[in-house]
PDB file of C-alpha atoms in Angstrom:
ATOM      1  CA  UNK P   1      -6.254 -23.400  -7.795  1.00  0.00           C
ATOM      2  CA  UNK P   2      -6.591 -20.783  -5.047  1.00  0.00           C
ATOM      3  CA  UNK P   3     -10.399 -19.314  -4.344  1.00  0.00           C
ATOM      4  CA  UNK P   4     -10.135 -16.436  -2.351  1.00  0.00           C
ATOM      5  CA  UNK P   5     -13.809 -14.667  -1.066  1.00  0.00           C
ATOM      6  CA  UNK P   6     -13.861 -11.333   0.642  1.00  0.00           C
ATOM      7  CA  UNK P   7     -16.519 -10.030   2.783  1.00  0.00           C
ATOM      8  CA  UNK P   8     -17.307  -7.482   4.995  1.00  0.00           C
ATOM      9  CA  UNK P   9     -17.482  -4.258   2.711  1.00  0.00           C
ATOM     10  CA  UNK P  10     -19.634  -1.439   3.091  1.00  0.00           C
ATOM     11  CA  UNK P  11     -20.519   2.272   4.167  1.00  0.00           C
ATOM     12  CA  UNK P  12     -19.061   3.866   6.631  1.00  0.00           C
ATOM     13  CA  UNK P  13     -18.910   7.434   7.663  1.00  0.00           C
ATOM     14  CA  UNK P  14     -15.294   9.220   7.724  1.00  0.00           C
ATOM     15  CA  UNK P  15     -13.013   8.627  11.124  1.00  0.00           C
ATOM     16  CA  UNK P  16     -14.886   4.882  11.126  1.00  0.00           C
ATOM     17  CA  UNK P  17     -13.779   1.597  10.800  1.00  0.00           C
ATOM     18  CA  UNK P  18     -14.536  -1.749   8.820  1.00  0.00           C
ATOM     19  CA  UNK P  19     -12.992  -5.008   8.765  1.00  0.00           C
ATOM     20  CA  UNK P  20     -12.989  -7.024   5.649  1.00  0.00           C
ATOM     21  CA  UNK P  21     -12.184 -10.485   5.449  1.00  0.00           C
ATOM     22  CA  UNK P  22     -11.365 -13.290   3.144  1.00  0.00           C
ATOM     23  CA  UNK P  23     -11.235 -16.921   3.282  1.00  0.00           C
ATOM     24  CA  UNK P  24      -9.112 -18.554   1.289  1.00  0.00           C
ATOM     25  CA  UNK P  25      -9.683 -22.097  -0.311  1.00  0.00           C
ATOM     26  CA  UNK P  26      -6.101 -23.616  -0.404  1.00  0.00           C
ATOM     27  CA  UNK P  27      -4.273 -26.657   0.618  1.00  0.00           C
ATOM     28  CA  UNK P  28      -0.825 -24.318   0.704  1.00  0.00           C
ATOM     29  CA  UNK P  29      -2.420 -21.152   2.101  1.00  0.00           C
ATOM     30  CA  UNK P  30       0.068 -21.086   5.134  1.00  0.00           C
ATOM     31  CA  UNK P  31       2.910 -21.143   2.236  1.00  0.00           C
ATOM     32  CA  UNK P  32       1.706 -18.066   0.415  1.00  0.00           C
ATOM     33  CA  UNK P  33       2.095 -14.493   0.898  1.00  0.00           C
ATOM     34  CA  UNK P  34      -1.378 -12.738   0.855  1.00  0.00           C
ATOM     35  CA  UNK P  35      -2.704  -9.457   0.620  1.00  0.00           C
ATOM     36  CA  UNK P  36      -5.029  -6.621  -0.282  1.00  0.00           C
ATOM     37  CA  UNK P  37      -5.416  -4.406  -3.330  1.00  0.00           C
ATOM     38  CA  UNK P  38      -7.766  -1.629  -4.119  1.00  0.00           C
ATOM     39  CA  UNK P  39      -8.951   0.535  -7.062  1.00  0.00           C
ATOM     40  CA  UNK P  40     -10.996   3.437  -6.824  1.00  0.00           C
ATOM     41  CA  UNK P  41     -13.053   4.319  -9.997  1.00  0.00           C
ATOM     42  CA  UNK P  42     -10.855   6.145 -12.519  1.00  0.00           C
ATOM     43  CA  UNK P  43      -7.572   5.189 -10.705  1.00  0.00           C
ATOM     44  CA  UNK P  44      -5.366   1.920 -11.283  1.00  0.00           C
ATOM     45  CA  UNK P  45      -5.444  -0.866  -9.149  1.00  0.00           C
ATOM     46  CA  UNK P  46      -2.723  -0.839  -5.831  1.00  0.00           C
ATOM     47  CA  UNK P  47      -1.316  -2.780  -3.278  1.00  0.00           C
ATOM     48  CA  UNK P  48      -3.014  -1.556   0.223  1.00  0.00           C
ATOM     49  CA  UNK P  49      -0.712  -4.596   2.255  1.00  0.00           C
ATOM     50  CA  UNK P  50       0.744  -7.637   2.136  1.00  0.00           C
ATOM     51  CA  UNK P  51       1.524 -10.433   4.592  1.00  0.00           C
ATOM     52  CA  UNK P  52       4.181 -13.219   4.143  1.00  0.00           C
ATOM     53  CA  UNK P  53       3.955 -16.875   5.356  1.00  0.00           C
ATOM     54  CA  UNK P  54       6.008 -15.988   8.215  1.00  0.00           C
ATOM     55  CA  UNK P  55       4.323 -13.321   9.391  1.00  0.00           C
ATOM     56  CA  UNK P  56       5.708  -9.955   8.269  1.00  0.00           C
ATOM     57  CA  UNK P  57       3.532  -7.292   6.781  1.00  0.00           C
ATOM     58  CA  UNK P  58       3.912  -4.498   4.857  1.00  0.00           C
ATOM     59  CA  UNK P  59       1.922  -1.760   3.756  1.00  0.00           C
ATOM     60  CA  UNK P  60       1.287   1.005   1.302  1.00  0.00           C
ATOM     61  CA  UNK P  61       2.567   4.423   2.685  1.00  0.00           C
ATOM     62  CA  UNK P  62      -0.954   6.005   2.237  1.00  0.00           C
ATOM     63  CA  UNK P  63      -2.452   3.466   4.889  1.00  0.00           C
ATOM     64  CA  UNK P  64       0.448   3.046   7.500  1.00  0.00           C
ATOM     65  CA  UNK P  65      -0.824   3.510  11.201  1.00  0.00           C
ATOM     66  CA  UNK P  66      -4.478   3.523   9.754  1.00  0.00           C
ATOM     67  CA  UNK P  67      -5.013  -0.422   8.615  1.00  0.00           C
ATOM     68  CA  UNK P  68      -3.570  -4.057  10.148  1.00  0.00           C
ATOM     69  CA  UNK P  69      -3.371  -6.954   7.855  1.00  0.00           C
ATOM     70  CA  UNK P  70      -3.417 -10.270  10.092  1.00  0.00           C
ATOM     71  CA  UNK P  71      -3.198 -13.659   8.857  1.00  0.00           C
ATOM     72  CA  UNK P  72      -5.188 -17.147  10.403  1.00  0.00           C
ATOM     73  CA  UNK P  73      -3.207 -20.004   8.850  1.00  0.00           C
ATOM     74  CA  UNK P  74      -5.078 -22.530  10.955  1.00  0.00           C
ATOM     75  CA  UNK P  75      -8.536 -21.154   9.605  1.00  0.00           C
ATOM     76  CA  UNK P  76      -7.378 -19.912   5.886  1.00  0.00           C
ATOM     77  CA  UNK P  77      -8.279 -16.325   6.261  1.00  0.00           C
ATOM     78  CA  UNK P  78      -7.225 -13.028   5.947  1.00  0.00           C
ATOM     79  CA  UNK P  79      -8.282 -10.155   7.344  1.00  0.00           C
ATOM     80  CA  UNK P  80      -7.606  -5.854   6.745  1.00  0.00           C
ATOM     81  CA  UNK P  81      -8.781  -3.991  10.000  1.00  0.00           C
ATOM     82  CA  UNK P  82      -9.262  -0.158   8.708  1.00  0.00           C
ATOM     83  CA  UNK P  83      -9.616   2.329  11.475  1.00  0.00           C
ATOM     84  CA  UNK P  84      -9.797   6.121  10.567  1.00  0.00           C
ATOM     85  CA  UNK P  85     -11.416   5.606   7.590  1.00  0.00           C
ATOM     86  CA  UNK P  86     -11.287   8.707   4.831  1.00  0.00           C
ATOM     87  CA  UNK P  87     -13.400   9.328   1.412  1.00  0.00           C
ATOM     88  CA  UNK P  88     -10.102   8.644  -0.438  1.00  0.00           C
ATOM     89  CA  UNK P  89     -10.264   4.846   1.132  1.00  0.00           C
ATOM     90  CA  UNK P  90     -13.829   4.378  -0.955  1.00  0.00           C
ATOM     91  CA  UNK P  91     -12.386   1.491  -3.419  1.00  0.00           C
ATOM     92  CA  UNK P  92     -13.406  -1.957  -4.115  1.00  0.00           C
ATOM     93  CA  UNK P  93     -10.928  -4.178  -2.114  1.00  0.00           C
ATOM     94  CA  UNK P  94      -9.595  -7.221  -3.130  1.00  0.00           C
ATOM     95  CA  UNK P  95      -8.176 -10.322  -1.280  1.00  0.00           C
ATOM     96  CA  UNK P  96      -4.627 -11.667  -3.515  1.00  0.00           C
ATOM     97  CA  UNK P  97      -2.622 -13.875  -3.020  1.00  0.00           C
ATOM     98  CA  UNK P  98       0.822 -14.765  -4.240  1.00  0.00           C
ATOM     99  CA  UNK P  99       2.830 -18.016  -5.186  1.00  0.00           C
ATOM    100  CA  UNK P 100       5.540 -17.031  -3.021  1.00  0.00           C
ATOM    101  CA  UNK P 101       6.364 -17.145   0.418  1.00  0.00           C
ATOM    102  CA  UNK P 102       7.630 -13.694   0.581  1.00  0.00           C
ATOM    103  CA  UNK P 103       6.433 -10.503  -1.288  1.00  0.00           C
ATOM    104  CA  UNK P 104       5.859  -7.111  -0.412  1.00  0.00           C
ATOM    105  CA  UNK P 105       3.321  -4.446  -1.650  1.00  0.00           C
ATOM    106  CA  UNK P 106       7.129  -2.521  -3.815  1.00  0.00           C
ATOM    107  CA  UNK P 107       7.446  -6.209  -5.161  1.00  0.00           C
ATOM    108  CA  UNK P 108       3.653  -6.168  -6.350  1.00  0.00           C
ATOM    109  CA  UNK P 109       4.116  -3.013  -7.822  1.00  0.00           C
ATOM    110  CA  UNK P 110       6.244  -4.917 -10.472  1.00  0.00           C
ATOM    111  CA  UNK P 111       4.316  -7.985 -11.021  1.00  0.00           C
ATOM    112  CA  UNK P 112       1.044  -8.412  -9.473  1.00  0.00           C
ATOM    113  CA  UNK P 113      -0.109 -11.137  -7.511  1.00  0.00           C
ATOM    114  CA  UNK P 114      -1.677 -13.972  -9.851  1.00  0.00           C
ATOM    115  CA  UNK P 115      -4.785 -15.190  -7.814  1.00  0.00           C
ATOM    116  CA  UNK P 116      -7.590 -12.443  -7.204  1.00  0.00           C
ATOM    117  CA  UNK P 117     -11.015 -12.361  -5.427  1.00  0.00           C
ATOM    118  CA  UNK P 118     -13.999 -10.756  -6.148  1.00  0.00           C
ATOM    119  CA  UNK P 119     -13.588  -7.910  -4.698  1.00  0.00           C
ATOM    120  CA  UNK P 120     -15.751  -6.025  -1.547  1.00  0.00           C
ATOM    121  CA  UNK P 121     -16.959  -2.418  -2.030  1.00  0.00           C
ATOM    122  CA  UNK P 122     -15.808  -0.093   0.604  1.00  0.00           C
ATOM    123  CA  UNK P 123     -18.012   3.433   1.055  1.00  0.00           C
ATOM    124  CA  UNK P 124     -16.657   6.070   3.119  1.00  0.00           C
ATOM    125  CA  UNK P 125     -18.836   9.393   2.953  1.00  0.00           C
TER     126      UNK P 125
END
């Protein structure tokens, strides 16, 4: 069973930053491919970025250049650094992680991730 806990939400004005984290309770962690969602009220949840067990990231088009997903095998966390923040980022943000090894955010637009945290509200105003 994987326990993922985000933190590090909040308000921020627009053309600011945040950092959210998550730490991760898993034996396999440095197996999995992990990530972040998001879902602003009224809209469906979607994939903000994704990070494999290697290494290699990917992200949603409407965040490119704007957020960094990094990965800390050794210390089981995860972490989304958002610069340039804008009112359209305000969405709760979730830490996920996969089964796999490998995923990307296209392949979660297919089949979501199974293993979900509680999510961390993110403000922008």
């Amino acid at each position: 069973h994987v326990q993922l806990v985000e933190s590090g939400g909040g308000s921020v004005q627009a053309g600011g930053s945040l950092r959210l984290t998550c730490a991760a309770s898993a034996d396999t962690y440095s197996d999995n491919c992990v990530g972040w969602f998001r879902q602003a009220p009224g809209k469906e949840r979607e994939g903000v970025a994704s990070i494999d067990s290697a290494g290699a990231s990917t992200y949603a088009d409407f965040v490119k250049g704007r957020f960094t997903i990094s990965r800390s095998n050794a210390r089981n966390t995860l972490a989304l650094q958002m610069n340039n923040l804008a009112s359209e980022d305000t969405a709760v943000y979730y830490c996920v992680a996969d089964r796999r090894p490998h995923c990307t955010v296209n392949i979660w637009r297919r089949a979501a991730p199974p293993h979900w945290g509680q999510g961390t509200q993110v403000t922008v105003s």
